[in-house]
Amino acid sequence: MKLRRRKEPKRLMPIRDLKDPGSGVFTRRALLLMAAQTAALGVLGRRLYDLQIRDGDHFAKLADNNRISKRLLAPPRGLIVDRYGVAIAANKTNWRALLLPEETTDVQGTIDRFSTLVPLDERDRARVAREMRHKRKFVPVMLRDFLSWDDMARIELNSPGLPGVLIDVGTTRFYPYGSLLAHTVGYVAPPNEQDVAKSALLALPGMRMGRAGVEQSQDDLLRGESGSVQMEVNAVGRVMAELDRVEGTPGDQISLSLDVGLQRAVLGRIGDQVASAVVMDCRNGEVVAMVSNPSFDPSLFDSGVSRTQWAEWTSNERTPLINKAVAGVYPPGSTFKPAVAMAALSSGAISATDRFFCPGHFDMGGARFHCWAKYGHGSLDLHQALKFSCDVYFYEVAHRIGMEKIAESAHAFGLGTELGIELPHQREGLIPTPEWRRRHGHHWNGGDTVVSGIGQGFVQVTPLQLATYTSRIATGRAVEPHLVRAVNGSVGAKAEPTNWPALDMDPKFLDALRGGMFAVVNEPHGTAPKARLDIPGVQMAGKTGSAQVRRVSRALRESGHFNSASLPWEYRPHALFICFAPFDAPRYAVSVVIEHGNAGADAAAPLARDIMTDALTRDPVNHRIPPGQTVADAE
Amino acid sequence: MVLPVKPTSGLANRSGAAARGVLAGLDPRKSGGKFRKRLLRAEPSFRILSKLWSVSWLYVLLICVLAGVGYVSLYSAGGGSARPFAGPQAMRFGFGLVLMITVAMMPPRFLVRIAVPLYIVAIGLLVAVLRMGHVGKGAERWIMLGGMQVQPSEYAKVALVLMLATWFHRISYARMGNPLWLIPPAFMVLLPVGLVLKEPNLGTGVIIGGVGAAMFFAAGMRLWQIALLILPTPVLLKIAYAHLHDYQKARITTFMHPESDPLGAGYNIIQSKIALGSGGMWGQGYMRGTQGQLNFLPEKQTDFIFTMIAEEWGYVGGIAVIGLLLLLILGGMIMAIRSRNRFGRLLALGISVNFFLYCLVNLSMVMGAIPVGGVPLPLISYGGSAMLDVMLGFGLLMSVWVHRNSRFGEERDEQE
């Protein structure tokens, strides 16, 4: 073989072998194939040039879009403080134990060992198992939050036996006053899918959304602006490196007009009655206290309310979740009478000195409407009619002027209208009119006007509307109730009384109403002598109301055994009282509604008096004043 | 004792050839005589050495360079670690190198004899994989054999090339003019193609068909026969499309409009193009290709290894790899041309065309020029079956080169 190798000249192509007839064809065709192969790979090389060089910049940009992920950073939620700077909604650091499933080989074993140090209940375990099924292995799962120092010390000490467990700090919303301010301040909860679809910021872990009260209405201010961090991620979204970071702006601090101390005093005075009370600065409409009892613990919503707790709340006839001050509607009863009187005076149908005779009942079209005083009040003018709260006088007046005039006046006082307060879910109440009745397919009877004259029938108002109404009577200004006093320390224009326009009512008529209300409390035989203030030189004007929730049958009334206090609780009349003080320089207006509290004079009036006394004697110096503000500023 | 010197013709005189020693590989007419016989007996070790000497070590070096490129890339694909890809692949390559040299020592006479059994085993495995294969990416492709994952379609390509080379060698160039002699080999091609398409593995099916066609062409099919075949092709393609699996049709449609389904079937193509494009002229640097290292690039260690190379080494690196592959292909073709026997020529050509089609399908796929199909880049992609198949093929190619001057089988041509 070696010999032959030497003989054979070195050349690329063999000489055409005549003995092998296919070889020539083969060589030609093989060369053709080689050319085709070279050309094909050449075309690919050309395509590679197009992709890498010609369109390289375009693809490089796409590659960066792939790998750089911009993530938003959750900003801290703004604080909510009361008028003296006392924090009523704050952020609490929350130490929590997280489990990184990919760093432990035995997830269940780690969880079991962890639970010997910090107990986990069935609900925690179920939640952990659920989250682990839905999350990727490198996304931490929360085992327990709100760890104490002791818990953390135990975890740290045993960390070698707890692979994948790490301690992390987050924030949760914290309400130091709990149920005291739950209805007004509201609460936060994790956003749902529709919210997240509206704002990418809400998709961030730890973001909460206001779900009720000021937390909800001021959510945009409280939320703040997100920061961002640019990260390099891989195809499954795992963070490989942080490239850039911009911190977010915290949410605004909201100062409410509420006074936590007064709020607490009002709630303490209400005790366990199902009631609502509103204390308003009648000069500018600031709500200083707003109580709705019973209440609930708002912090439960942050982590999720249990089903049993929710069922208990929603089935409770005392409706703890509803803010009765703005969403509870009640017939105003006799507290409605000043509005009717104003309608009558403004329309010119009567004057304050016109007298009517009350025989104890009012007959119209074969129907008889009773006065609360069985044997009547005799002859009385407006002043006396308000003082004694005579029903027949107002039946007569209402019948004369008609429902439209009454509704007009009531609306001007804020009754049956939507008020501008910064609270969601408020109800409008209702001042019925013939037109409204027709819209719902019924006739308006003369009797409907008559019963509306004493705030019964279809008339429905909220305690906040009553307080607004009282403030407007007291000051003659169209003040609107509001809760937000300042944002980030700058007090809004609403705080200045002179910014509120005067009501389109004759001051003489307003004086007549105030005089009647003064008589209710301070003159002999007024309906609310128990509401008299025990402060020297300060007097209060008010109006009682007892609103029937059930029609009293004639048989029962005539039997003489009618005593509403002996009725079952849910059939007893609501007790109402509205008042303002000091009479000569009105400062506060108070409205109190006690559900099924029976007589306004006995149940509501003393309560309102105590609240008013507290409000008037409360010394702002006793409150913590935020730095940089004087007592006068805080006031 | 002088053995009777008869013209041997393939199978008929197989036993006679065996008696003279399979490894002899010498021109049988020149054997005979006591001295010569003694020499023959003493020869094997000498022959092996001389055969080893005649192996084209330059070509082997080229193979090693490409395998080295593969090792380096798999090291990067493993995130800068020999595990899990580069290390095992290097071991397989070492094993493949031994296999290649072993096969290179086999004379054509022996290869002809094992062609039929190998082909039958290959068909058997293809049937087995259909019946009990392991499903990978919606297709049955793998089979467990002695604790190893084997991809029979890879091995079937080599068996088919060997079988066709044997057949065309037997029927000689003259008989190619008669279409009847072309019918059996046509079935030899269509049988594995059909089985592979049924798996379904479109990419490999196309490659097997292409290799068969190239061998028919090189074996000397008459031009009128070719024309007769090509004319009805459009109709056949239409019928074939109707029989494709839904996912294969999806590949074709997403290839036409990859943006229509960016996270689904079109994802691979889009990500591959992005990775190639972000490589630019000089690349992002070794182990610094963002698309590959951050796993946006799917299957970067197998089908899309070229994309990763071109992302990290740029256009320069990509062209270098294509150039090396082209050198291997053309080298194989030259070996085919220089063989002095019909069997060797056809075998070497079949192997080279197979290697070429392998590269062509893979490269076109990663550049988004044809629909994606599970075809790795030979020598570079991670995968045991493909590596052994390729090295087996190079072994056969080298055997053709070592035995290029053997006058094996030319007697019958003289007869006719």
mmCIF file with all atom_site columns, N, CA, C and O in Angstrom, chain A residues 8 11-12 17 20 25-26 29 34 37 41 45 47 49 51-52 56 59 66 233-235, chain B residues 173 217-218 221 271 276-277 280 291 294-296 310 315 326 329 333 338 345 367 405 407:
data_model
loop_
_atom_site.group_PDB
_atom_site.id
_atom_site.type_symbol
_atom_site.label_atom_id
_atom_site.label_alt_id
_atom_site.label_comp_id
_atom_site.label_asym_id
_atom_site.label_entity_id
_atom_site.label_seq_id
_atom_site.pdbx_PDB_ins_code
_atom_site.Cartn_x
_atom_site.Cartn_y
_atom_site.Cartn_z
_atom_site.occupancy
_atom_site.B_iso_or_equiv
_atom_site.pdbx_formal_charge
_atom_site.auth_seq_id
_atom_site.auth_comp_id
_atom_site.auth_asym_id
_atom_site.auth_atom_id
_atom_site.pdbx_PDB_model_num
ATOM 1   N N  . GLU A 1 8   ? 0.927   7.082  -6.650  1.00 0.00 ? 8   GLU A N  1
ATOM 2   C CA . GLU A 1 8   ? -0.237  7.919  -6.980  1.00 0.00 ? 8   GLU A CA 1
ATOM 3   C C  . GLU A 1 8   ? 0.106   9.389  -6.795  1.00 0.00 ? 8   GLU A C  1
ATOM 4   O O  . GLU A 1 8   ? 0.492   9.815  -5.722  1.00 0.00 ? 8   GLU A O  1
ATOM 5   N N  . ARG A 1 11  ? -3.522  14.579 -6.184  1.00 0.00 ? 11  ARG A N  1
ATOM 6   C CA . ARG A 1 11  ? -4.393  15.552 -6.853  1.00 0.00 ? 11  ARG A CA 1
ATOM 7   C C  . ARG A 1 11  ? -5.788  15.443 -6.245  1.00 0.00 ? 11  ARG A C  1
ATOM 8   O O  . ARG A 1 11  ? -6.174  14.421 -5.669  1.00 0.00 ? 11  ARG A O  1
ATOM 9   N N  . LEU A 1 12  ? -6.513  16.499 -6.412  1.00 0.00 ? 12  LEU A N  1
ATOM 10  C CA . LEU A 1 12  ? -7.822  16.583 -5.768  1.00 0.00 ? 12  LEU A CA 1
ATOM 11  C C  . LEU A 1 12  ? -8.804  15.641 -6.463  1.00 0.00 ? 12  LEU A C  1
ATOM 12  O O  . LEU A 1 12  ? -9.525  14.900 -5.821  1.00 0.00 ? 12  LEU A O  1
ATOM 13  N N  . ASP A 1 17  ? -12.141 7.491  -14.713 1.00 0.00 ? 17  ASP A N  1
ATOM 14  C CA . ASP A 1 17  ? -11.853 6.079  -14.867 1.00 0.00 ? 17  ASP A CA 1
ATOM 15  C C  . ASP A 1 17  ? -12.802 5.491  -15.905 1.00 0.00 ? 17  ASP A C  1
ATOM 16  O O  . ASP A 1 17  ? -13.999 5.392  -15.691 1.00 0.00 ? 17  ASP A O  1
ATOM 17  N N  . ASP A 1 20  ? -15.153 2.635  -15.143 1.00 0.00 ? 20  ASP A N  1
ATOM 18  C CA . ASP A 1 20  ? -16.259 2.858  -14.193 1.00 0.00 ? 20  ASP A CA 1
ATOM 19  C C  . ASP A 1 20  ? -17.228 3.853  -14.816 1.00 0.00 ? 20  ASP A C  1
ATOM 20  O O  . ASP A 1 20  ? -17.061 5.063  -14.701 1.00 0.00 ? 20  ASP A O  1
ATOM 21  N N  . VAL A 1 25  ? -20.477 10.816 -14.321 1.00 0.00 ? 25  VAL A N  1
ATOM 22  C CA . VAL A 1 25  ? -21.758 11.419 -13.950 1.00 0.00 ? 25  VAL A CA 1
ATOM 23  C C  . VAL A 1 25  ? -21.729 11.792 -12.482 1.00 0.00 ? 25  VAL A C  1
ATOM 24  O O  . VAL A 1 25  ? -22.124 12.885 -12.076 1.00 0.00 ? 25  VAL A O  1
ATOM 25  N N  . PHE A 1 26  ? -21.200 10.856 -11.655 1.00 0.00 ? 26  PHE A N  1
ATOM 26  C CA . PHE A 1 26  ? -21.165 11.108 -10.217 1.00 0.00 ? 26  PHE A CA 1
ATOM 27  C C  . PHE A 1 26  ? -20.364 12.360 -9.902  1.00 0.00 ? 26  PHE A C  1
ATOM 28  O O  . PHE A 1 26  ? -20.811 13.233 -9.157  1.00 0.00 ? 26  PHE A O  1
ATOM 29  N N  . ARG A 1 29  ? -22.233 15.461 -10.938 1.00 0.00 ? 29  ARG A N  1
ATOM 30  C CA . ARG A 1 29  ? -23.395 15.756 -10.082 1.00 0.00 ? 29  ARG A CA 1
ATOM 31  C C  . ARG A 1 29  ? -22.960 16.104 -8.649  1.00 0.00 ? 29  ARG A C  1
ATOM 32  O O  . ARG A 1 29  ? -23.576 16.945 -7.994  1.00 0.00 ? 29  ARG A O  1
ATOM 33  N N  . MET A 1 34  ? -22.217 20.232 -4.458  1.00 0.00 ? 34  MET A N  1
ATOM 34  C CA . MET A 1 34  ? -21.322 21.055 -3.630  1.00 0.00 ? 34  MET A CA 1
ATOM 35  C C  . MET A 1 34  ? -21.598 22.536 -3.861  1.00 0.00 ? 34  MET A C  1
ATOM 36  O O  . MET A 1 34  ? -21.627 23.334 -2.914  1.00 0.00 ? 34  MET A O  1
ATOM 37  N N  . GLN A 1 37  ? -24.728 23.360 -2.083  1.00 0.00 ? 37  GLN A N  1
ATOM 38  C CA . GLN A 1 37  ? -24.534 23.436 -0.633  1.00 0.00 ? 37  GLN A CA 1
ATOM 39  C C  . GLN A 1 37  ? -23.864 24.751 -0.238  1.00 0.00 ? 37  GLN A C  1
ATOM 40  O O  . GLN A 1 37  ? -24.284 25.434 0.696   1.00 0.00 ? 37  GLN A O  1
ATOM 41  N N  . LEU A 1 41  ? -25.603 27.667 2.148   1.00 0.00 ? 41  LEU A N  1
ATOM 42  C CA . LEU A 1 41  ? -25.019 28.217 3.376   1.00 0.00 ? 41  LEU A CA 1
ATOM 43  C C  . LEU A 1 41  ? -24.671 29.686 3.185   1.00 0.00 ? 41  LEU A C  1
ATOM 44  O O  . LEU A 1 41  ? -24.729 30.472 4.129   1.00 0.00 ? 41  LEU A O  1
ATOM 45  N N  . GLY A 1 45  ? -25.747 32.786 5.465   1.00 0.00 ? 45  GLY A N  1
ATOM 46  C CA . GLY A 1 45  ? -24.803 33.790 5.952   1.00 0.00 ? 45  GLY A CA 1
ATOM 47  C C  . GLY A 1 45  ? -25.310 35.192 5.672   1.00 0.00 ? 45  GLY A C  1
ATOM 48  O O  . GLY A 1 45  ? -25.212 36.088 6.503   1.00 0.00 ? 45  GLY A O  1
ATOM 49  N N  . ARG A 1 47  ? -28.457 35.995 5.338   1.00 0.00 ? 47  ARG A N  1
ATOM 50  C CA . ARG A 1 47  ? -29.601 36.235 6.230   1.00 0.00 ? 47  ARG A CA 1
ATOM 51  C C  . ARG A 1 47  ? -29.119 36.599 7.637   1.00 0.00 ? 47  ARG A C  1
ATOM 52  O O  . ARG A 1 47  ? -29.678 37.474 8.300   1.00 0.00 ? 47  ARG A O  1
ATOM 53  N N  . TYR A 1 49  ? -26.434 38.118 8.237   1.00 0.00 ? 49  TYR A N  1
ATOM 54  C CA . TYR A 1 49  ? -25.990 39.511 8.141   1.00 0.00 ? 49  TYR A CA 1
ATOM 55  C C  . TYR A 1 49  ? -27.181 40.456 8.321   1.00 0.00 ? 49  TYR A C  1
ATOM 56  O O  . TYR A 1 49  ? -27.116 41.430 9.076   1.00 0.00 ? 49  TYR A O  1
ATOM 57  N N  . LEU A 1 51  ? -29.980 39.901 9.840   1.00 0.00 ? 51  LEU A N  1
ATOM 58  C CA . LEU A 1 51  ? -30.510 39.875 11.210  1.00 0.00 ? 51  LEU A CA 1
ATOM 59  C C  . LEU A 1 51  ? -29.580 40.592 12.187  1.00 0.00 ? 51  LEU A C  1
ATOM 60  O O  . LEU A 1 51  ? -30.023 41.328 13.057  1.00 0.00 ? 51  LEU A O  1
ATOM 61  N N  . GLN A 1 52  ? -28.272 40.322 12.023  1.00 0.00 ? 52  GLN A N  1
ATOM 62  C CA . GLN A 1 52  ? -27.352 40.797 13.066  1.00 0.00 ? 52  GLN A CA 1
ATOM 63  C C  . GLN A 1 52  ? -26.817 42.206 12.815  1.00 0.00 ? 52  GLN A C  1
ATOM 64  O O  . GLN A 1 52  ? -26.622 42.960 13.748  1.00 0.00 ? 52  GLN A O  1
ATOM 65  N N  . GLY A 1 56  ? -29.779 44.902 13.431  1.00 0.00 ? 56  GLY A N  1
ATOM 66  C CA . GLY A 1 56  ? -29.254 44.628 14.775  1.00 0.00 ? 56  GLY A CA 1
ATOM 67  C C  . GLY A 1 56  ? -29.798 45.564 15.832  1.00 0.00 ? 56  GLY A C  1
ATOM 68  O O  . GLY A 1 56  ? -30.191 45.125 16.912  1.00 0.00 ? 56  GLY A O  1
ATOM 69  N N  . PHE A 1 59  ? -33.337 44.741 16.931  1.00 0.00 ? 59  PHE A N  1
ATOM 70  C CA . PHE A 1 59  ? -33.441 43.558 17.788  1.00 0.00 ? 59  PHE A CA 1
ATOM 71  C C  . PHE A 1 59  ? -32.791 43.790 19.150  1.00 0.00 ? 59  PHE A C  1
ATOM 72  O O  . PHE A 1 59  ? -33.237 43.250 20.156  1.00 0.00 ? 59  PHE A O  1
ATOM 73  N N  . ASN A 1 66  ? -37.037 42.847 26.651  1.00 0.00 ? 66  ASN A N  1
ATOM 74  C CA . ASN A 1 66  ? -37.174 41.518 27.234  1.00 0.00 ? 66  ASN A CA 1
ATOM 75  C C  . ASN A 1 66  ? -36.604 41.471 28.632  1.00 0.00 ? 66  ASN A C  1
ATOM 76  O O  . ASN A 1 66  ? -37.205 40.950 29.550  1.00 0.00 ? 66  ASN A O  1
ATOM 77  N N  . VAL A 1 233 ? -34.339 40.935 34.556  1.00 0.00 ? 233 VAL A N  1
ATOM 78  C CA . VAL A 1 233 ? -35.041 39.707 34.903  1.00 0.00 ? 233 VAL A CA 1
ATOM 79  C C  . VAL A 1 233 ? -34.744 38.655 33.848  1.00 0.00 ? 233 VAL A C  1
ATOM 80  O O  . VAL A 1 233 ? -34.352 38.974 32.728  1.00 0.00 ? 233 VAL A O  1
ATOM 81  N N  . ASN A 1 234 ? -34.930 37.421 34.220  1.00 0.00 ? 234 ASN A N  1
ATOM 82  C CA . ASN A 1 234 ? -34.781 36.365 33.230  1.00 0.00 ? 234 ASN A CA 1
ATOM 83  C C  . ASN A 1 234 ? -36.152 35.994 32.681  1.00 0.00 ? 234 ASN A C  1
ATOM 84  O O  . ASN A 1 234 ? -37.151 36.630 32.988  1.00 0.00 ? 234 ASN A O  1
ATOM 85  N N  . ALA A 1 235 ? -36.171 34.944 31.845  1.00 0.00 ? 235 ALA A N  1
ATOM 86  C CA . ALA A 1 235 ? -37.401 34.651 31.093  1.00 0.00 ? 235 ALA A CA 1
ATOM 87  C C  . ALA A 1 235 ? -38.567 34.310 31.997  1.00 0.00 ? 235 ALA A C  1
ATOM 88  O O  . ALA A 1 235 ? -39.709 34.547 31.643  1.00 0.00 ? 235 ALA A O  1
ATOM 89  N N  . TYR B 2 173 ? -24.255 1.417  -12.625 1.00 0.00 ? 173 TYR B N  1
ATOM 90  C CA . TYR B 2 173 ? -24.735 2.619  -13.299 1.00 0.00 ? 173 TYR B CA 1
ATOM 91  C C  . TYR B 2 173 ? -25.648 2.286  -14.469 1.00 0.00 ? 173 TYR B C  1
ATOM 92  O O  . TYR B 2 173 ? -26.674 2.922  -14.671 1.00 0.00 ? 173 TYR B O  1
ATOM 93  N N  . PHE B 2 217 ? -29.908 11.004 -7.178  1.00 0.00 ? 217 PHE B N  1
ATOM 94  C CA . PHE B 2 217 ? -29.359 11.936 -8.160  1.00 0.00 ? 217 PHE B CA 1
ATOM 95  C C  . PHE B 2 217 ? -27.909 11.596 -8.462  1.00 0.00 ? 217 PHE B C  1
ATOM 96  O O  . PHE B 2 217 ? -27.506 11.435 -9.614  1.00 0.00 ? 217 PHE B O  1
ATOM 97  N N  . ALA B 2 218 ? -27.131 11.404 -7.408  1.00 0.00 ? 218 ALA B N  1
ATOM 98  C CA . ALA B 2 218 ? -25.698 11.168 -7.597  1.00 0.00 ? 218 ALA B CA 1
ATOM 99  C C  . ALA B 2 218 ? -25.433 9.797  -8.177  1.00 0.00 ? 218 ALA B C  1
ATOM 100 O O  . ALA B 2 218 ? -24.431 9.591  -8.864  1.00 0.00 ? 218 ALA B O  1
ATOM 101 N N  . MET B 2 221 ? -29.257 8.757  -11.760 1.00 0.00 ? 221 MET B N  1
ATOM 102 C CA . MET B 2 221 ? -30.627 8.746  -12.253 1.00 0.00 ? 221 MET B CA 1
ATOM 103 C C  . MET B 2 221 ? -30.681 9.555  -13.529 1.00 0.00 ? 221 MET B C  1
ATOM 104 O O  . MET B 2 221 ? -30.078 10.624 -13.630 1.00 0.00 ? 221 MET B O  1
ATOM 105 N N  . GLN B 2 271 ? -37.909 35.027 19.718  1.00 0.00 ? 271 GLN B N  1
ATOM 106 C CA . GLN B 2 271 ? -36.805 35.158 20.677  1.00 0.00 ? 271 GLN B CA 1
ATOM 107 C C  . GLN B 2 271 ? -35.471 34.845 20.023  1.00 0.00 ? 271 GLN B C  1
ATOM 108 O O  . GLN B 2 271 ? -34.448 35.460 20.331  1.00 0.00 ? 271 GLN B O  1
ATOM 109 N N  . LEU B 2 276 ? -30.268 36.779 18.001  1.00 0.00 ? 276 LEU B N  1
ATOM 110 C CA . LEU B 2 276 ? -29.306 36.928 16.908  1.00 0.00 ? 276 LEU B CA 1
ATOM 111 C C  . LEU B 2 276 ? -29.038 38.401 16.672  1.00 0.00 ? 276 LEU B C  1
ATOM 112 O O  . LEU B 2 276 ? -27.893 38.844 16.586  1.00 0.00 ? 276 LEU B O  1
ATOM 113 N N  . GLY B 2 277 ? -30.152 39.179 16.592  1.00 0.00 ? 277 GLY B N  1
ATOM 114 C CA . GLY B 2 277 ? -30.021 40.590 16.260  1.00 0.00 ? 277 GLY B CA 1
ATOM 115 C C  . GLY B 2 277 ? -29.250 41.360 17.313  1.00 0.00 ? 277 GLY B C  1
ATOM 116 O O  . GLY B 2 277 ? -28.469 42.261 16.998  1.00 0.00 ? 277 GLY B O  1
ATOM 117 N N  . GLY B 2 280 ? -25.153 41.557 17.079  1.00 0.00 ? 280 GLY B N  1
ATOM 118 C CA . GLY B 2 280 ? -24.409 42.540 16.303  1.00 0.00 ? 280 GLY B CA 1
ATOM 119 C C  . GLY B 2 280 ? -23.185 41.944 15.619  1.00 0.00 ? 280 GLY B C  1
ATOM 120 O O  . GLY B 2 280 ? -23.134 40.740 15.352  1.00 0.00 ? 280 GLY B O  1
ATOM 121 N N  . GLN B 2 291 ? -29.976 37.381 26.117  1.00 0.00 ? 291 GLN B N  1
ATOM 122 C CA . GLN B 2 291 ? -31.128 36.539 25.771  1.00 0.00 ? 291 GLN B CA 1
ATOM 123 C C  . GLN B 2 291 ? -30.910 35.089 26.185  1.00 0.00 ? 291 GLN B C  1
ATOM 124 O O  . GLN B 2 291 ? -31.793 34.440 26.720  1.00 0.00 ? 291 GLN B O  1
ATOM 125 N N  . LEU B 2 294 ? -30.356 34.760 30.220  1.00 0.00 ? 294 LEU B N  1
ATOM 126 C CA . LEU B 2 294 ? -31.555 35.013 31.018  1.00 0.00 ? 294 LEU B CA 1
ATOM 127 C C  . LEU B 2 294 ? -32.699 34.101 30.598  1.00 0.00 ? 294 LEU B C  1
ATOM 128 O O  . LEU B 2 294 ? -33.849 34.321 30.975  1.00 0.00 ? 294 LEU B O  1
ATOM 129 N N  . ASN B 2 295 ? -32.367 33.108 29.777  1.00 0.00 ? 295 ASN B N  1
ATOM 130 C CA . ASN B 2 295 ? -33.337 32.060 29.422  1.00 0.00 ? 295 ASN B CA 1
ATOM 131 C C  . ASN B 2 295 ? -34.492 32.523 28.553  1.00 0.00 ? 295 ASN B C  1
ATOM 132 O O  . ASN B 2 295 ? -35.500 31.836 28.468  1.00 0.00 ? 295 ASN B O  1
ATOM 133 N N  . PHE B 2 296 ? -34.376 33.718 27.942  1.00 0.00 ? 296 PHE B N  1
ATOM 134 C CA . PHE B 2 296 ? -35.427 34.087 27.005  1.00 0.00 ? 296 PHE B CA 1
ATOM 135 C C  . PHE B 2 296 ? -35.354 33.182 25.791  1.00 0.00 ? 296 PHE B C  1
ATOM 136 O O  . PHE B 2 296 ? -36.342 32.911 25.140  1.00 0.00 ? 296 PHE B O  1
ATOM 137 N N  . ALA B 2 310 ? -24.140 32.952 18.157  1.00 0.00 ? 310 ALA B N  1
ATOM 138 C CA . ALA B 2 310 ? -24.149 34.199 17.382  1.00 0.00 ? 310 ALA B CA 1
ATOM 139 C C  . ALA B 2 310 ? -24.488 35.397 18.263  1.00 0.00 ? 310 ALA B C  1
ATOM 140 O O  . ALA B 2 310 ? -24.113 36.516 17.944  1.00 0.00 ? 310 ALA B O  1
ATOM 141 N N  . TYR B 2 315 ? -21.758 38.346 14.599  1.00 0.00 ? 315 TYR B N  1
ATOM 142 C CA . TYR B 2 315 ? -21.781 37.893 13.208  1.00 0.00 ? 315 TYR B CA 1
ATOM 143 C C  . TYR B 2 315 ? -20.494 37.160 12.861  1.00 0.00 ? 315 TYR B C  1
ATOM 144 O O  . TYR B 2 315 ? -20.502 36.145 12.172  1.00 0.00 ? 315 TYR B O  1
ATOM 145 N N  . LEU B 2 326 ? -19.211 24.269 6.601   1.00 0.00 ? 326 LEU B N  1
ATOM 146 C CA . LEU B 2 326 ? -19.110 24.145 5.145   1.00 0.00 ? 326 LEU B CA 1
ATOM 147 C C  . LEU B 2 326 ? -17.843 23.383 4.768   1.00 0.00 ? 326 LEU B C  1
ATOM 148 O O  . LEU B 2 326 ? -17.845 22.544 3.854   1.00 0.00 ? 326 LEU B O  1
ATOM 149 N N  . ILE B 2 329 ? -18.485 19.774 5.225   1.00 0.00 ? 329 ILE B N  1
ATOM 150 C CA . ILE B 2 329 ? -19.385 19.241 4.179   1.00 0.00 ? 329 ILE B CA 1
ATOM 151 C C  . ILE B 2 329 ? -18.623 19.051 2.872   1.00 0.00 ? 329 ILE B C  1
ATOM 152 O O  . ILE B 2 329 ? -18.643 17.978 2.270   1.00 0.00 ? 329 ILE B O  1
ATOM 153 N N  . MET B 2 333 ? -17.626 15.733 0.589   1.00 0.00 ? 333 MET B N  1
ATOM 154 C CA . MET B 2 333 ? -17.995 15.578 -0.819  1.00 0.00 ? 333 MET B CA 1
ATOM 155 C C  . MET B 2 333 ? -16.753 15.235 -1.645  1.00 0.00 ? 333 MET B C  1
ATOM 156 O O  . MET B 2 333 ? -16.800 14.416 -2.565  1.00 0.00 ? 333 MET B O  1
ATOM 157 N N  . ARG B 2 338 ? -13.330 11.319 -4.675  1.00 0.00 ? 338 ARG B N  1
ATOM 158 C CA . ARG B 2 338 ? -12.045 10.659 -4.839  1.00 0.00 ? 338 ARG B CA 1
ATOM 159 C C  . ARG B 2 338 ? -12.095 9.161  -4.613  1.00 0.00 ? 338 ARG B C  1
ATOM 160 O O  . ARG B 2 338 ? -11.120 8.471  -4.830  1.00 0.00 ? 338 ARG B O  1
ATOM 161 N N  . ARG B 2 345 ? -18.239 6.030  -3.052  1.00 0.00 ? 345 ARG B N  1
ATOM 162 C CA . ARG B 2 345 ? -18.670 7.354  -3.523  1.00 0.00 ? 345 ARG B CA 1
ATOM 163 C C  . ARG B 2 345 ? -20.041 7.701  -2.985  1.00 0.00 ? 345 ARG B C  1
ATOM 164 O O  . ARG B 2 345 ? -20.275 8.769  -2.434  1.00 0.00 ? 345 ARG B O  1
ATOM 165 N N  . MET B 2 367 ? -32.803 30.961 12.232  1.00 0.00 ? 367 MET B N  1
ATOM 166 C CA . MET B 2 367 ? -32.850 32.297 11.635  1.00 0.00 ? 367 MET B CA 1
ATOM 167 C C  . MET B 2 367 ? -34.265 32.638 11.193  1.00 0.00 ? 367 MET B C  1
ATOM 168 O O  . MET B 2 367 ? -34.497 33.655 10.549  1.00 0.00 ? 367 MET B O  1
ATOM 169 N N  . ASN B 2 405 ? -9.044  3.609  -2.572  1.00 0.00 ? 405 ASN B N  1
ATOM 170 C CA . ASN B 2 405 ? -8.441  3.029  -3.767  1.00 0.00 ? 405 ASN B CA 1
ATOM 171 C C  . ASN B 2 405 ? -8.805  1.577  -3.971  1.00 0.00 ? 405 ASN B C  1
ATOM 172 O O  . ASN B 2 405 ? -8.357  0.953  -4.917  1.00 0.00 ? 405 ASN B O  1
ATOM 173 N N  . ARG B 2 407 ? -10.551 -1.504 -5.268  1.00 0.00 ? 407 ARG B N  1
ATOM 174 C CA . ARG B 2 407 ? -11.281 -1.707 -6.518  1.00 0.00 ? 407 ARG B CA 1
ATOM 175 C C  . ARG B 2 407 ? -12.522 -2.535 -6.259  1.00 0.00 ? 407 ARG B C  1
ATOM 176 O O  . ARG B 2 407 ? -13.046 -3.179 -7.154  1.00 0.00 ? 407 ARG B O  1
#
